[in-house]
Tab-separated table of C-alpha atoms in Angstrom:
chain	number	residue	atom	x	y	z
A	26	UNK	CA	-38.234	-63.369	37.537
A	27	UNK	CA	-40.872	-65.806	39.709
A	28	UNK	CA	-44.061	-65.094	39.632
A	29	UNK	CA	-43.860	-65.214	43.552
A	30	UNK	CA	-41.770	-62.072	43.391
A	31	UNK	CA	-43.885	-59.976	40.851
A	32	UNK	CA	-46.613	-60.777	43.229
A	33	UNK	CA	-44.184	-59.483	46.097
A	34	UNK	CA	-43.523	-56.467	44.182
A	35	UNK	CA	-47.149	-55.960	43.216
A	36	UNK	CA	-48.432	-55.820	46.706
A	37	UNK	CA	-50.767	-59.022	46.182
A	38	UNK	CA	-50.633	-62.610	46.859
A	39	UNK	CA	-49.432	-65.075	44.458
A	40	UNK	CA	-52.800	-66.328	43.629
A	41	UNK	CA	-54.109	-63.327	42.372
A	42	UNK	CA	-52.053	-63.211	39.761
A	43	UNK	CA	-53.546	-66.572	38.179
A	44	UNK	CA	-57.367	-65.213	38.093
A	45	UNK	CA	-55.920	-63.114	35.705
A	46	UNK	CA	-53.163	-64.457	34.319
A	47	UNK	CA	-53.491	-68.435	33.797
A	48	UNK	CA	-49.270	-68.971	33.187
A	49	UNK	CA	-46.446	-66.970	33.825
A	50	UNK	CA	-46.227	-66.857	30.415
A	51	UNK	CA	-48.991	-65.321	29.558
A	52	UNK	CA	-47.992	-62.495	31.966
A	53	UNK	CA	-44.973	-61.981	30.030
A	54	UNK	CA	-46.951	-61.705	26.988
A	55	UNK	CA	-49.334	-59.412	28.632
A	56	UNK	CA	-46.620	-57.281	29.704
A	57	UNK	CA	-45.241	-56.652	26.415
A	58	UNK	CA	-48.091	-56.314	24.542
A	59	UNK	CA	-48.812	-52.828	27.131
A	60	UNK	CA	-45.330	-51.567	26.466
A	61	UNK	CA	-46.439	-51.576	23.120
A	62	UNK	CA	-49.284	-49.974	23.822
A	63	UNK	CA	-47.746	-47.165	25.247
A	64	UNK	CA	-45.094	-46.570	23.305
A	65	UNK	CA	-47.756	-46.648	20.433
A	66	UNK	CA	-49.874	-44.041	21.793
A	67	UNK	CA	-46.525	-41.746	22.749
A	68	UNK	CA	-45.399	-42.096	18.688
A	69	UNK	CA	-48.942	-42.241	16.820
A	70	UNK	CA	-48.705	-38.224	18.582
A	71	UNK	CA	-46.032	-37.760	16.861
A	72	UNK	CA	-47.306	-38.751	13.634
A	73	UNK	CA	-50.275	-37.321	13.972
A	74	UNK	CA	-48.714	-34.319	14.338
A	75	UNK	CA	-46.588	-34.647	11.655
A	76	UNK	CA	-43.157	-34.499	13.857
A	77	UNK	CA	-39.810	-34.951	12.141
A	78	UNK	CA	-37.842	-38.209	12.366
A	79	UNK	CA	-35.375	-37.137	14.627
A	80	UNK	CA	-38.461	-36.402	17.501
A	81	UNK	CA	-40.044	-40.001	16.580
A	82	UNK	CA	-36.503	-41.462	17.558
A	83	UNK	CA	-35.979	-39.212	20.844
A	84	UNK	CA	-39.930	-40.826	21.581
A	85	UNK	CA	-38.884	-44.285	20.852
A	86	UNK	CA	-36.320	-43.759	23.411
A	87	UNK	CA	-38.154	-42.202	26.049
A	88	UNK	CA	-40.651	-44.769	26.038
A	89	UNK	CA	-37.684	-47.498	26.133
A	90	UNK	CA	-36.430	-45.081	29.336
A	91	UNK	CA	-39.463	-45.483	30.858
A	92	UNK	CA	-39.367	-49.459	31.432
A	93	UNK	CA	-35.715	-49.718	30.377
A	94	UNK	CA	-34.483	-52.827	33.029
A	95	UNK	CA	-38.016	-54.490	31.533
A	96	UNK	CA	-37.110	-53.798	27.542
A	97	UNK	CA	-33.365	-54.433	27.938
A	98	UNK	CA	-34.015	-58.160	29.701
A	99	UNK	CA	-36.681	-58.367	26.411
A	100	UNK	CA	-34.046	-57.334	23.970
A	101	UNK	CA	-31.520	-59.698	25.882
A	102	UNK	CA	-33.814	-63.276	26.238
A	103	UNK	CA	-35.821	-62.474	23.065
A	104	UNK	CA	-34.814	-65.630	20.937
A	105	UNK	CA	-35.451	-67.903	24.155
A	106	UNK	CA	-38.199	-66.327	25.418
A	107	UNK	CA	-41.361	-68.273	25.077
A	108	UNK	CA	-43.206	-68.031	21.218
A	109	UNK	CA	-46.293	-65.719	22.295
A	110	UNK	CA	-44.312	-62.804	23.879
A	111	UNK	CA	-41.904	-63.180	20.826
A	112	UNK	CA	-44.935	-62.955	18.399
A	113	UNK	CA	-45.714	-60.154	20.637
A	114	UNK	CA	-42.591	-58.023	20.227
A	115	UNK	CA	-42.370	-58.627	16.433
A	116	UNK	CA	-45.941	-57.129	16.411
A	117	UNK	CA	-44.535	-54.356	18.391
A	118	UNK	CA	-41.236	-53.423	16.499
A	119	UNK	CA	-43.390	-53.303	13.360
A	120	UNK	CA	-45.835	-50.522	14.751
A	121	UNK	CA	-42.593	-48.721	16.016
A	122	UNK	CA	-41.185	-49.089	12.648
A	123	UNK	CA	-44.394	-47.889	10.712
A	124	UNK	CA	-43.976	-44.694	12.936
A	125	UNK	CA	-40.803	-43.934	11.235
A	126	UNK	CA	-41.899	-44.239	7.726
A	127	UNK	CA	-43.036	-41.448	6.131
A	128	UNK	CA	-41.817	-38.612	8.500
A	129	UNK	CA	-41.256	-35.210	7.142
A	130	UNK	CA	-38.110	-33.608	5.590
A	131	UNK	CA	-36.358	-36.458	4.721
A	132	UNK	CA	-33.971	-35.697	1.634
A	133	UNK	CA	-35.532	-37.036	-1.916
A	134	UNK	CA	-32.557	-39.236	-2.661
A	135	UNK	CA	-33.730	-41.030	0.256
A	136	UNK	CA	-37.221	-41.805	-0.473
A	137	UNK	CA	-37.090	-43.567	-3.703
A	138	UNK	CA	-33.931	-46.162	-3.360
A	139	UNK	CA	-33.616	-46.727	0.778
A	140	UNK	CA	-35.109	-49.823	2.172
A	141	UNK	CA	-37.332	-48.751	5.133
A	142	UNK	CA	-36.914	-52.322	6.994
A	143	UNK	CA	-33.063	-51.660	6.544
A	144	UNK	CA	-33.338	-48.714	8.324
A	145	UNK	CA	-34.944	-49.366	10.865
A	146	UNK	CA	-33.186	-52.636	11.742
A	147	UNK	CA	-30.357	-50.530	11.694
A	148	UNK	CA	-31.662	-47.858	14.312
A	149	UNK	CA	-32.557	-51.157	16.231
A	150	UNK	CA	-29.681	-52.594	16.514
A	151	UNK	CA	-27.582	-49.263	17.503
A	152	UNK	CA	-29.894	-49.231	20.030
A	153	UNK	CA	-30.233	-52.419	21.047
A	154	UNK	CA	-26.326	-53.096	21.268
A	155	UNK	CA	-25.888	-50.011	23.915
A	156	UNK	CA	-28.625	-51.118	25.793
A	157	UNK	CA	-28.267	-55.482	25.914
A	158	UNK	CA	-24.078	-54.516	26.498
A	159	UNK	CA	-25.156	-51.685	28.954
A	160	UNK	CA	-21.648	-52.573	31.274
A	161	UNK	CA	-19.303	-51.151	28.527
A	162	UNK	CA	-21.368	-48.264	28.433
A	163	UNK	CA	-22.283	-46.944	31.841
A	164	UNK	CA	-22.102	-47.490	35.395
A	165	UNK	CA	-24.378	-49.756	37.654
A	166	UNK	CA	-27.696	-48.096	37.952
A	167	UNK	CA	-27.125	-45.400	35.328
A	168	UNK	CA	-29.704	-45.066	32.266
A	169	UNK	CA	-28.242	-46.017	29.165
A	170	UNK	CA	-30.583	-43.625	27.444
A	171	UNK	CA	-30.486	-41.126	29.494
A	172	UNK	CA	-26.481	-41.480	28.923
A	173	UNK	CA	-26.652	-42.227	25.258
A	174	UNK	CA	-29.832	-41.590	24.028
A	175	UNK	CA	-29.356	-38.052	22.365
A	176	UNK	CA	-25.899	-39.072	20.683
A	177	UNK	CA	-27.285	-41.730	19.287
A	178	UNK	CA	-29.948	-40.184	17.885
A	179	UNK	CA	-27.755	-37.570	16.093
A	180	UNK	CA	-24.969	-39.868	15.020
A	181	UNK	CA	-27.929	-42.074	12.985
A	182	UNK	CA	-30.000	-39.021	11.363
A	183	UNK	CA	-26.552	-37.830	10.623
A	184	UNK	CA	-25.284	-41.029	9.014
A	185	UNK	CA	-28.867	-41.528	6.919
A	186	UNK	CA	-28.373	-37.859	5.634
A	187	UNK	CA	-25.328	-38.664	3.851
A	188	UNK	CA	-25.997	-38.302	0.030
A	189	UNK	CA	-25.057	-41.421	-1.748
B	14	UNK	CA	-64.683	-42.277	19.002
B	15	UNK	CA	-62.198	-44.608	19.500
B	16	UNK	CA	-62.979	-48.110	18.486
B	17	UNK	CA	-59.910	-50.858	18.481
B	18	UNK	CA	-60.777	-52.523	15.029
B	19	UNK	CA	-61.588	-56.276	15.395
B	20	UNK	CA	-59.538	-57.496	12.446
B	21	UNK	CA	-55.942	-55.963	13.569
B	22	UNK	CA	-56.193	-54.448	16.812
B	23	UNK	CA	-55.062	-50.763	15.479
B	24	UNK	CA	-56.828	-48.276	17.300
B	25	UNK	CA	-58.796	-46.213	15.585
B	26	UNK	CA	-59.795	-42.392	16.510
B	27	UNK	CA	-60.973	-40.373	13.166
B	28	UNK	CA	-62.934	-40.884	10.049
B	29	UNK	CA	-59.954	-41.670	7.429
B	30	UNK	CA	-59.127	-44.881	9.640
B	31	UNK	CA	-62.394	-46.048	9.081
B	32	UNK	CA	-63.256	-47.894	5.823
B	33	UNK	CA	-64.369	-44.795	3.441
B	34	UNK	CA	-64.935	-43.052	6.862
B	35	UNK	CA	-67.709	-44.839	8.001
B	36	UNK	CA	-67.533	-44.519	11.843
B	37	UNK	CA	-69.945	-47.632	12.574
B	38	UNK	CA	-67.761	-49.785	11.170
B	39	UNK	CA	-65.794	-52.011	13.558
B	40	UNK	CA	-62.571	-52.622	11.262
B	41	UNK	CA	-60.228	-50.303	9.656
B	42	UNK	CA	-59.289	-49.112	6.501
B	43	UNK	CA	-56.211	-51.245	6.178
B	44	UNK	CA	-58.574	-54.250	6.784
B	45	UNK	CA	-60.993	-53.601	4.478
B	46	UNK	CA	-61.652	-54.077	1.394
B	47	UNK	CA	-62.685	-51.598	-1.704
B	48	UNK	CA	-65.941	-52.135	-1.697
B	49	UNK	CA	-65.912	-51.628	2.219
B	50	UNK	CA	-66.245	-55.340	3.203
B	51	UNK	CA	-63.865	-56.617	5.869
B	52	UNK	CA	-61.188	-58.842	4.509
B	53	UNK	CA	-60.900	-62.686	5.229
B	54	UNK	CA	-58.910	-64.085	7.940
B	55	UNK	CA	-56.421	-65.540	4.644
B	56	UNK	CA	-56.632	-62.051	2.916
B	57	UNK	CA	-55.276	-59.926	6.007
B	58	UNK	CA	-52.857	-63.083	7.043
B	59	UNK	CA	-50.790	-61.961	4.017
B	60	UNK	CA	-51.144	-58.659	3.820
B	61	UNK	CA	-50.465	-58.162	7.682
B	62	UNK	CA	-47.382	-60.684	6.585
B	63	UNK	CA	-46.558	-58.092	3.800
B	64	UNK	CA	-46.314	-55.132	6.380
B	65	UNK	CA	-44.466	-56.930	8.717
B	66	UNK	CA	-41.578	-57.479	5.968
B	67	UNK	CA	-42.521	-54.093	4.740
B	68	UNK	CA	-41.607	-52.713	7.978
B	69	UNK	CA	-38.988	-55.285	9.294
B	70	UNK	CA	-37.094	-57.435	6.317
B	71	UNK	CA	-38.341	-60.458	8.434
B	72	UNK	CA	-38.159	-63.872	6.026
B	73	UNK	CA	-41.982	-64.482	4.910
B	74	UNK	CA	-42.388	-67.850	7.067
B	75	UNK	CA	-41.704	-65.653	10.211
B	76	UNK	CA	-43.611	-62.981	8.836
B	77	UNK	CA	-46.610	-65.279	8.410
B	78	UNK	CA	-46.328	-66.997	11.353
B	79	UNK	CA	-46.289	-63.493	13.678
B	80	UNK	CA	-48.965	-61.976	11.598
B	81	UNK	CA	-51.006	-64.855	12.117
B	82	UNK	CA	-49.908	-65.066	16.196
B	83	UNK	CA	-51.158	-61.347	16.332
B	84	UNK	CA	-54.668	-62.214	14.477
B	85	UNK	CA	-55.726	-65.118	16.437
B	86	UNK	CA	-55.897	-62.196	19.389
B	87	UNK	CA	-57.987	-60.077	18.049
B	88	UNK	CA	-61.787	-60.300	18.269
B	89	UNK	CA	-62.341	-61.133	14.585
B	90	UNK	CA	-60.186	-64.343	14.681
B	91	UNK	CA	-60.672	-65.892	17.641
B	92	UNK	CA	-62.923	-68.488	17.247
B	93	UNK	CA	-61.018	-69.488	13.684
């Protein structure tokens, strides 16, 4: 997207997006840096709170919902997009993933020999494939997690329950 | 109370984020060290690096190189 046309879509002229932005890509970078700070604030809730891993996924999710067209063109571009948003969204995915740690009731067997990063790579990339392949899985202008987003989210605490 | 802590950028809103709860400190307890003292810029470089394998099973060069992208952001680091 130009700049010209966030500025469009803003309401304000093209200019005023420099005083505050000095490259495009430092708008990127800005942008996903406050996803992450929102879908920080809706988890670290959760956690607080001491909310079961199945809730922490449904939040992930709903925060994803929330800017979904922005977060699926992310998950899309990521390896081209320029090196400061990517820093940017590894920082992100890590405070997402240290949201899932430690959540309540998982089984013991689980704890000790399960790789955490594992497991939530894996949760990423279920995700990730519905959303960056989002024409095999719903129509134009339909939410793939409003579509998706509670099977998922059953099928993978299911699958992770499994006793080995 | 909440303070964003200067080292990491994790925001911090009660006493056991603070180092041994001490509210006037600017940094949090993942950034400090035992005796209370803030870590150096080298010190949190690899732990942050450590988390973000911890969390991710990223290889440790990009590990390094994101946890020191996300430092040199924060208020602590910028001038380094």
């Amino acid at each position: 997207m130009k700049t010209l046309d966030v500025a469009r879509l803003a309401g304000i002229s093209h200019g005023a997006i420099f005083v505050h932005f000095p490259t495009r890509e430092a708008l990127l970078e800005a942008c996903v840096e406050e996803f992450g700070r929102r879908m920080g604030e809706a988890l670290h809730e959760l956690a607080e709170n001491n909310r079961g891993l199945e809730e922490r996924l449904l939040a992930h999710l709903s925060a994803i919902r929330k800017e979904e067209a922005f977060y699926t063109a992310i998950v899309r571009e990521r390896s081209i997009l320029p090196q400061g948003a990517r820093d940017t969204f590894t920082a992100v995915q890590s405070m997402v993933s240290h949201h899932f740690e430690d959540c309540p009731g998982k089984k013991p067997d689980m704890t000790k020999e399960t790789n955490h990063a594992l497991l939530f790579n894996t949760w990423i990339a279920l995700v990730h494939h519905y959303l960056g392949n989002r024409d095999l899985f719903v129509r134009d202008g339909e939410s793939v997690v409003a579509r998706w987003g509670d099977v998922l989210v059953h099928h993978f605490v299911s699958l992770i329950n499994i006793k080995s | 109370m909440t303070k964003t802590c200067i080292s990491c950028g994790m925001p911090m809103t009660k006493p056991v984020d603070y180092p041994n709860g001490d509210t006037t400190k600017d940094y949090c307890v993942h950034c400090a060290r035992a005796d209370g003292s803030m870590q150096s810029f080298e010190e949190k470089r690899i732990s942050m690096a450590e988390f973000i394998m911890r969390t991710q099973g990223l290889d440790d060069a990009a590990a390094l190189r994101a946890a020191e992208a996300h430092m040199r952001k924060q208020p602590a680091w910028r001038e380094c």
